[in-house]
Amino acid sequence: WEWLNRDSKQCQLFADDPLTGQDLSMGFWRAALQAFRKLADPSSYDAMPSTLPVCILEGANDFCAVNDYGTRAHASISHELVQAGKASPKVIIYPGAHHEVLHELNRQEVHNDVERFFTDCLALPPPQAEPKPKSRPRSRCCV
């Protein structure tokens, strides 16, 4: 379980937890695949306010954060957001960190960064209502 993080105590807690390491049902995978397909659709960003602050935390040594083509997750997500007309996210990469950055050896640094991000968000002016896209009238079909 050392791929989770560098804190051996946290890894042992995970390994000893009776609620981890369970087999996942076919129903879970069916629902997960549907969600993944939906997330891959560019329209999934439509309802997201264009100025919504987003923060991506990533361990530099998290192999789960690299796709089959070697692209880091933060780069893919950042690209998708910008392509959808959204604000660029704040990206924080923790050198040496693995998958569970909130349980890493430098977790206090991560917690401080998350707190700073939310504090900065609270200092932002309230978002303006975004204009709703004009809907086209539906054509009526005559029988």
JSON list of C-alpha atoms in Angstrom, two decimals:
[
{"chain": "A", "resi": 1, "resn": "TRP", "atom": "CA", "xyz": [0.00, 0.00, 0.00]},
{"chain": "A", "resi": 2, "resn": "GLU", "atom": "CA", "xyz": [3.03, 2.27, -0.11]},
{"chain": "A", "resi": 3, "resn": "TRP", "atom": "CA", "xyz": [1.73, 3.76, -3.36]},
{"chain": "A", "resi": 4, "resn": "LEU", "atom": "CA", "xyz": [-0.90, 5.62, -1.29]},
{"chain": "A", "resi": 5, "resn": "ASN", "atom": "CA", "xyz": [1.50, 7.91, 0.54]},
{"chain": "A", "resi": 6, "resn": "ARG", "atom": "CA", "xyz": [4.93, 8.02, 2.18]},
{"chain": "A", "resi": 7, "resn": "ASP", "atom": "CA", "xyz": [3.61, 7.76, 5.76]},
{"chain": "A", "resi": 8, "resn": "SER", "atom": "CA", "xyz": [4.01, 4.10, 6.75]},
{"chain": "A", "resi": 9, "resn": "LYS", "atom": "CA", "xyz": [1.58, 4.55, 9.68]},
{"chain": "A", "resi": 10, "resn": "GLN", "atom": "CA", "xyz": [-1.15, 5.80, 7.33]},
{"chain": "A", "resi": 11, "resn": "CYS", "atom": "CA", "xyz": [-0.48, 2.94, 4.91]},
{"chain": "A", "resi": 12, "resn": "GLN", "atom": "CA", "xyz": [-0.77, 0.43, 7.74]},
{"chain": "A", "resi": 13, "resn": "LEU", "atom": "CA", "xyz": [-4.05, 2.01, 8.89]},
{"chain": "A", "resi": 14, "resn": "PHE", "atom": "CA", "xyz": [-5.37, 1.56, 5.37]},
{"chain": "A", "resi": 15, "resn": "ALA", "atom": "CA", "xyz": [-4.17, -2.03, 5.14]},
{"chain": "A", "resi": 16, "resn": "ASP", "atom": "CA", "xyz": [-5.71, -2.88, 8.54]},
{"chain": "A", "resi": 17, "resn": "ASP", "atom": "CA", "xyz": [-9.06, -1.22, 7.83]},
{"chain": "A", "resi": 18, "resn": "PRO", "atom": "CA", "xyz": [-11.69, -3.96, 7.26]},
{"chain": "A", "resi": 19, "resn": "LEU", "atom": "CA", "xyz": [-13.64, -1.62, 4.96]},
{"chain": "A", "resi": 20, "resn": "THR", "atom": "CA", "xyz": [-10.82, -1.32, 2.42]},
{"chain": "A", "resi": 21, "resn": "GLY", "atom": "CA", "xyz": [-9.68, -3.80, -0.18]},
{"chain": "A", "resi": 22, "resn": "GLN", "atom": "CA", "xyz": [-13.16, -5.10, -0.91]},
{"chain": "A", "resi": 23, "resn": "ASP", "atom": "CA", "xyz": [-14.17, -6.43, -4.30]},
{"chain": "A", "resi": 24, "resn": "LEU", "atom": "CA", "xyz": [-16.36, -4.01, -6.24]},
{"chain": "A", "resi": 25, "resn": "SER", "atom": "CA", "xyz": [-19.64, -5.17, -7.75]},
{"chain": "A", "resi": 26, "resn": "MET", "atom": "CA", "xyz": [-20.50, -5.08, -11.44]},
{"chain": "A", "resi": 27, "resn": "GLY", "atom": "CA", "xyz": [-23.13, -2.49, -10.53]},
{"chain": "A", "resi": 28, "resn": "PHE", "atom": "CA", "xyz": [-20.40, -0.24, -9.16]},
{"chain": "A", "resi": 29, "resn": "TRP", "atom": "CA", "xyz": [-18.34, -0.56, -12.34]},
{"chain": "A", "resi": 30, "resn": "ARG", "atom": "CA", "xyz": [-21.41, 0.02, -14.53]},
{"chain": "A", "resi": 31, "resn": "ALA", "atom": "CA", "xyz": [-22.20, 3.24, -12.64]},
{"chain": "A", "resi": 32, "resn": "ALA", "atom": "CA", "xyz": [-18.54, 4.30, -12.62]},
{"chain": "A", "resi": 33, "resn": "LEU", "atom": "CA", "xyz": [-18.20, 3.81, -16.39]},
{"chain": "A", "resi": 34, "resn": "GLN", "atom": "CA", "xyz": [-21.36, 5.84, -16.99]},
{"chain": "A", "resi": 35, "resn": "ALA", "atom": "CA", "xyz": [-19.96, 8.62, -14.80]},
{"chain": "A", "resi": 36, "resn": "PHE", "atom": "CA", "xyz": [-16.59, 8.49, -16.59]},
{"chain": "A", "resi": 37, "resn": "ARG", "atom": "CA", "xyz": [-18.32, 8.77, -19.97]},
{"chain": "A", "resi": 38, "resn": "LYS", "atom": "CA", "xyz": [-20.35, 11.72, -18.73]},
{"chain": "A", "resi": 39, "resn": "LEU", "atom": "CA", "xyz": [-17.23, 13.44, -17.38]},
{"chain": "A", "resi": 40, "resn": "ALA", "atom": "CA", "xyz": [-15.47, 12.92, -20.71]},
{"chain": "A", "resi": 41, "resn": "ASP", "atom": "CA", "xyz": [-18.25, 14.85, -22.48]},
{"chain": "A", "resi": 42, "resn": "PRO", "atom": "CA", "xyz": [-17.25, 18.53, -22.84]},
{"chain": "A", "resi": 43, "resn": "SER", "atom": "CA", "xyz": [-20.84, 19.55, -22.03]},
{"chain": "A", "resi": 44, "resn": "SER", "atom": "CA", "xyz": [-20.24, 18.31, -18.46]},
{"chain": "A", "resi": 45, "resn": "TYR", "atom": "CA", "xyz": [-18.73, 21.75, -17.78]},
{"chain": "A", "resi": 46, "resn": "ASP", "atom": "CA", "xyz": [-21.79, 23.68, -19.04]},
{"chain": "A", "resi": 47, "resn": "ALA", "atom": "CA", "xyz": [-23.45, 24.14, -15.64]},
{"chain": "A", "resi": 48, "resn": "MET", "atom": "CA", "xyz": [-20.20, 25.16, -13.95]},
{"chain": "A", "resi": 49, "resn": "PRO", "atom": "CA", "xyz": [-19.87, 28.94, -13.42]},
{"chain": "A", "resi": 50, "resn": "SER", "atom": "CA", "xyz": [-17.02, 30.25, -15.56]},
{"chain": "A", "resi": 51, "resn": "THR", "atom": "CA", "xyz": [-15.36, 31.99, -12.61]},
{"chain": "A", "resi": 52, "resn": "LEU", "atom": "CA", "xyz": [-15.67, 29.14, -10.10]},
{"chain": "A", "resi": 53, "resn": "PRO", "atom": "CA", "xyz": [-12.28, 28.75, -8.40]},
{"chain": "A", "resi": 54, "resn": "VAL", "atom": "CA", "xyz": [-10.80, 25.27, -8.78]},
{"chain": "A", "resi": 55, "resn": "CYS", "atom": "CA", "xyz": [-7.73, 23.93, -6.99]},
{"chain": "A", "resi": 56, "resn": "ILE", "atom": "CA", "xyz": [-5.97, 20.74, -8.07]},
{"chain": "A", "resi": 57, "resn": "LEU", "atom": "CA", "xyz": [-3.66, 19.04, -5.57]},
{"chain": "A", "resi": 58, "resn": "GLU", "atom": "CA", "xyz": [-1.37, 16.38, -7.00]},
{"chain": "A", "resi": 59, "resn": "GLY", "atom": "CA", "xyz": [1.48, 14.29, -5.69]},
{"chain": "A", "resi": 60, "resn": "ALA", "atom": "CA", "xyz": [4.42, 14.39, -8.07]},
{"chain": "A", "resi": 61, "resn": "ASN", "atom": "CA", "xyz": [4.92, 10.63, -7.55]},
{"chain": "A", "resi": 62, "resn": "ASP", "atom": "CA", "xyz": [1.25, 9.64, -7.90]},
{"chain": "A", "resi": 63, "resn": "PHE", "atom": "CA", "xyz": [1.13, 7.09, -10.70]},
{"chain": "A", "resi": 64, "resn": "CYS", "atom": "CA", "xyz": [-2.69, 7.37, -10.67]},
{"chain": "A", "resi": 65, "resn": "ALA", "atom": "CA", "xyz": [-2.32, 10.95, -11.90]},
{"chain": "A", "resi": 66, "resn": "VAL", "atom": "CA", "xyz": [-0.77, 9.95, -15.24]},
{"chain": "A", "resi": 67, "resn": "ASN", "atom": "CA", "xyz": [-2.83, 8.66, -18.16]},
{"chain": "A", "resi": 68, "resn": "ASP", "atom": "CA", "xyz": [-1.77, 6.04, -20.71]},
{"chain": "A", "resi": 69, "resn": "TYR", "atom": "CA", "xyz": [-0.11, 8.72, -22.84]},
{"chain": "A", "resi": 70, "resn": "GLY", "atom": "CA", "xyz": [2.01, 10.14, -20.00]},
{"chain": "A", "resi": 71, "resn": "THR", "atom": "CA", "xyz": [-0.13, 13.24, -19.50]},
{"chain": "A", "resi": 72, "resn": "ARG", "atom": "CA", "xyz": [-0.48, 14.39, -15.90]},
{"chain": "A", "resi": 73, "resn": "ALA", "atom": "CA", "xyz": [-4.04, 14.71, -14.56]},
{"chain": "A", "resi": 74, "resn": "HIS", "atom": "CA", "xyz": [-3.63, 18.36, -13.62]},
{"chain": "A", "resi": 75, "resn": "ALA", "atom": "CA", "xyz": [-2.60, 19.20, -17.19]},
{"chain": "A", "resi": 76, "resn": "SER", "atom": "CA", "xyz": [-5.61, 17.36, -18.68]},
{"chain": "A", "resi": 77, "resn": "ILE", "atom": "CA", "xyz": [-8.08, 18.94, -16.26]},
{"chain": "A", "resi": 78, "resn": "SER", "atom": "CA", "xyz": [-6.58, 22.41, -16.76]},
{"chain": "A", "resi": 79, "resn": "HIS", "atom": "CA", "xyz": [-6.82, 22.02, -20.54]},
{"chain": "A", "resi": 80, "resn": "GLU", "atom": "CA", "xyz": [-10.44, 20.82, -20.37]},
{"chain": "A", "resi": 81, "resn": "LEU", "atom": "CA", "xyz": [-11.46, 23.73, -18.14]},
{"chain": "A", "resi": 82, "resn": "VAL", "atom": "CA", "xyz": [-9.84, 26.34, -20.36]},
{"chain": "A", "resi": 83, "resn": "GLN", "atom": "CA", "xyz": [-11.32, 24.73, -23.51]},
{"chain": "A", "resi": 84, "resn": "ALA", "atom": "CA", "xyz": [-14.74, 24.94, -21.85]},
{"chain": "A", "resi": 85, "resn": "GLY", "atom": "CA", "xyz": [-14.27, 28.68, -21.22]},
{"chain": "A", "resi": 86, "resn": "LYS", "atom": "CA", "xyz": [-13.67, 28.31, -17.49]},
{"chain": "A", "resi": 87, "resn": "ALA", "atom": "CA", "xyz": [-11.00, 29.91, -15.33]},
{"chain": "A", "resi": 88, "resn": "SER", "atom": "CA", "xyz": [-7.62, 28.21, -15.16]},
{"chain": "A", "resi": 89, "resn": "PRO", "atom": "CA", "xyz": [-7.35, 26.18, -11.96]},
{"chain": "A", "resi": 90, "resn": "LYS", "atom": "CA", "xyz": [-4.78, 26.72, -9.25]},
{"chain": "A", "resi": 91, "resn": "VAL", "atom": "CA", "xyz": [-2.44, 23.72, -9.42]},
{"chain": "A", "resi": 92, "resn": "ILE", "atom": "CA", "xyz": [-0.24, 22.63, -6.52]},
{"chain": "A", "resi": 93, "resn": "ILE", "atom": "CA", "xyz": [2.14, 19.72, -7.07]},
{"chain": "A", "resi": 94, "resn": "TYR", "atom": "CA", "xyz": [3.84, 18.25, -4.02]},
{"chain": "A", "resi": 95, "resn": "PRO", "atom": "CA", "xyz": [7.34, 16.92, -4.76]},
{"chain": "A", "resi": 96, "resn": "GLY", "atom": "CA", "xyz": [7.77, 13.29, -3.68]},
{"chain": "A", "resi": 97, "resn": "ALA", "atom": "CA", "xyz": [4.13, 12.96, -2.64]},
{"chain": "A", "resi": 98, "resn": "HIS", "atom": "CA", "xyz": [2.03, 9.99, -3.70]},
{"chain": "A", "resi": 99, "resn": "HIS", "atom": "CA", "xyz": [-1.74, 9.58, -4.17]},
{"chain": "A", "resi": 100, "resn": "GLU", "atom": "CA", "xyz": [-3.25, 10.59, -0.81]},
{"chain": "A", "resi": 101, "resn": "VAL", "atom": "CA", "xyz": [-1.79, 14.07, -0.39]},
{"chain": "A", "resi": 102, "resn": "LEU", "atom": "CA", "xyz": [-4.00, 14.75, 2.65]},
{"chain": "A", "resi": 103, "resn": "HIS", "atom": "CA", "xyz": [-2.33, 11.82, 4.47]},
{"chain": "A", "resi": 104, "resn": "GLU", "atom": "CA", "xyz": [1.22, 12.49, 3.28]},
{"chain": "A", "resi": 105, "resn": "LEU", "atom": "CA", "xyz": [4.23, 13.23, 5.45]},
{"chain": "A", "resi": 106, "resn": "ASN", "atom": "CA", "xyz": [3.81, 16.90, 4.53]},
{"chain": "A", "resi": 107, "resn": "ARG", "atom": "CA", "xyz": [0.05, 16.85, 5.24]},
{"chain": "A", "resi": 108, "resn": "GLN", "atom": "CA", "xyz": [0.25, 20.04, 7.31]},
{"chain": "A", "resi": 109, "resn": "GLU", "atom": "CA", "xyz": [1.58, 21.88, 4.26]},
{"chain": "A", "resi": 110, "resn": "VAL", "atom": "CA", "xyz": [-1.27, 20.43, 2.18]},
{"chain": "A", "resi": 111, "resn": "HIS", "atom": "CA", "xyz": [-3.87, 21.38, 4.82]},
{"chain": "A", "resi": 112, "resn": "ASN", "atom": "CA", "xyz": [-2.40, 24.91, 4.95]},
{"chain": "A", "resi": 113, "resn": "ASP", "atom": "CA", "xyz": [-2.61, 25.18, 1.15]},
{"chain": "A", "resi": 114, "resn": "VAL", "atom": "CA", "xyz": [-6.25, 24.02, 1.14]},
{"chain": "A", "resi": 115, "resn": "GLU", "atom": "CA", "xyz": [-7.13, 26.47, 3.92]},
{"chain": "A", "resi": 116, "resn": "ARG", "atom": "CA", "xyz": [-5.35, 29.29, 2.05]},
{"chain": "A", "resi": 117, "resn": "PHE", "atom": "CA", "xyz": [-7.23, 28.42, -1.16]},
{"chain": "A", "resi": 118, "resn": "PHE", "atom": "CA", "xyz": [-10.62, 28.56, 0.59]},
{"chain": "A", "resi": 119, "resn": "THR", "atom": "CA", "xyz": [-9.68, 31.74, 2.47]},
{"chain": "A", "resi": 120, "resn": "ASP", "atom": "CA", "xyz": [-8.66, 33.36, -0.82]},
{"chain": "A", "resi": 121, "resn": "CYS", "atom": "CA", "xyz": [-11.97, 32.23, -2.36]},
{"chain": "A", "resi": 122, "resn": "LEU", "atom": "CA", "xyz": [-13.93, 33.83, 0.48]},
{"chain": "A", "resi": 123, "resn": "ALA", "atom": "CA", "xyz": [-12.12, 37.12, -0.16]},
{"chain": "A", "resi": 124, "resn": "LEU", "atom": "CA", "xyz": [-13.28, 37.18, -3.80]},
{"chain": "A", "resi": 125, "resn": "PRO", "atom": "CA", "xyz": [-16.18, 39.42, -4.78]},
{"chain": "A", "resi": 126, "resn": "PRO", "atom": "CA", "xyz": [-19.47, 37.56, -5.16]},
{"chain": "A", "resi": 127, "resn": "PRO", "atom": "CA", "xyz": [-19.90, 36.08, -8.63]},
{"chain": "A", "resi": 128, "resn": "GLN", "atom": "CA", "xyz": [-22.16, 37.85, -11.05]},
{"chain": "A", "resi": 129, "resn": "ALA", "atom": "CA", "xyz": [-25.07, 35.90, -12.43]},
{"chain": "A", "resi": 130, "resn": "GLU", "atom": "CA", "xyz": [-24.09, 34.52, -15.79]},
{"chain": "A", "resi": 131, "resn": "PRO", "atom": "CA", "xyz": [-26.50, 35.09, -18.65]},
{"chain": "A", "resi": 132, "resn": "LYS", "atom": "CA", "xyz": [-28.43, 31.99, -19.52]},
{"chain": "A", "resi": 133, "resn": "PRO", "atom": "CA", "xyz": [-28.02, 30.81, -23.09]},
{"chain": "A", "resi": 134, "resn": "LYS", "atom": "CA", "xyz": [-30.99, 31.66, -25.24]},
{"chain": "A", "resi": 135, "resn": "SER", "atom": "CA", "xyz": [-33.06, 28.62, -25.86]},
{"chain": "A", "resi": 136, "resn": "ARG", "atom": "CA", "xyz": [-34.40, 27.98, -29.31]},
{"chain": "A", "resi": 137, "resn": "PRO", "atom": "CA", "xyz": [-38.11, 27.44, -29.59]},
{"chain": "A", "resi": 138, "resn": "ARG", "atom": "CA", "xyz": [-38.95, 23.83, -30.19]},
{"chain": "A", "resi": 139, "resn": "SER", "atom": "CA", "xyz": [-40.54, 23.04, -33.47]},
{"chain": "A", "resi": 140, "resn": "ARG", "atom": "CA", "xyz": [-43.97, 21.56, -33.36]},
{"chain": "A", "resi": 141, "resn": "CYS", "atom": "CA", "xyz": [-44.70, 18.50, -35.31]},
{"chain": "A", "resi": 142, "resn": "CYS", "atom": "CA", "xyz": [-48.02, 18.27, -37.03]},
{"chain": "A", "resi": 143, "resn": "VAL", "atom": "CA", "xyz": [-49.62, 14.90, -37.60]}
]
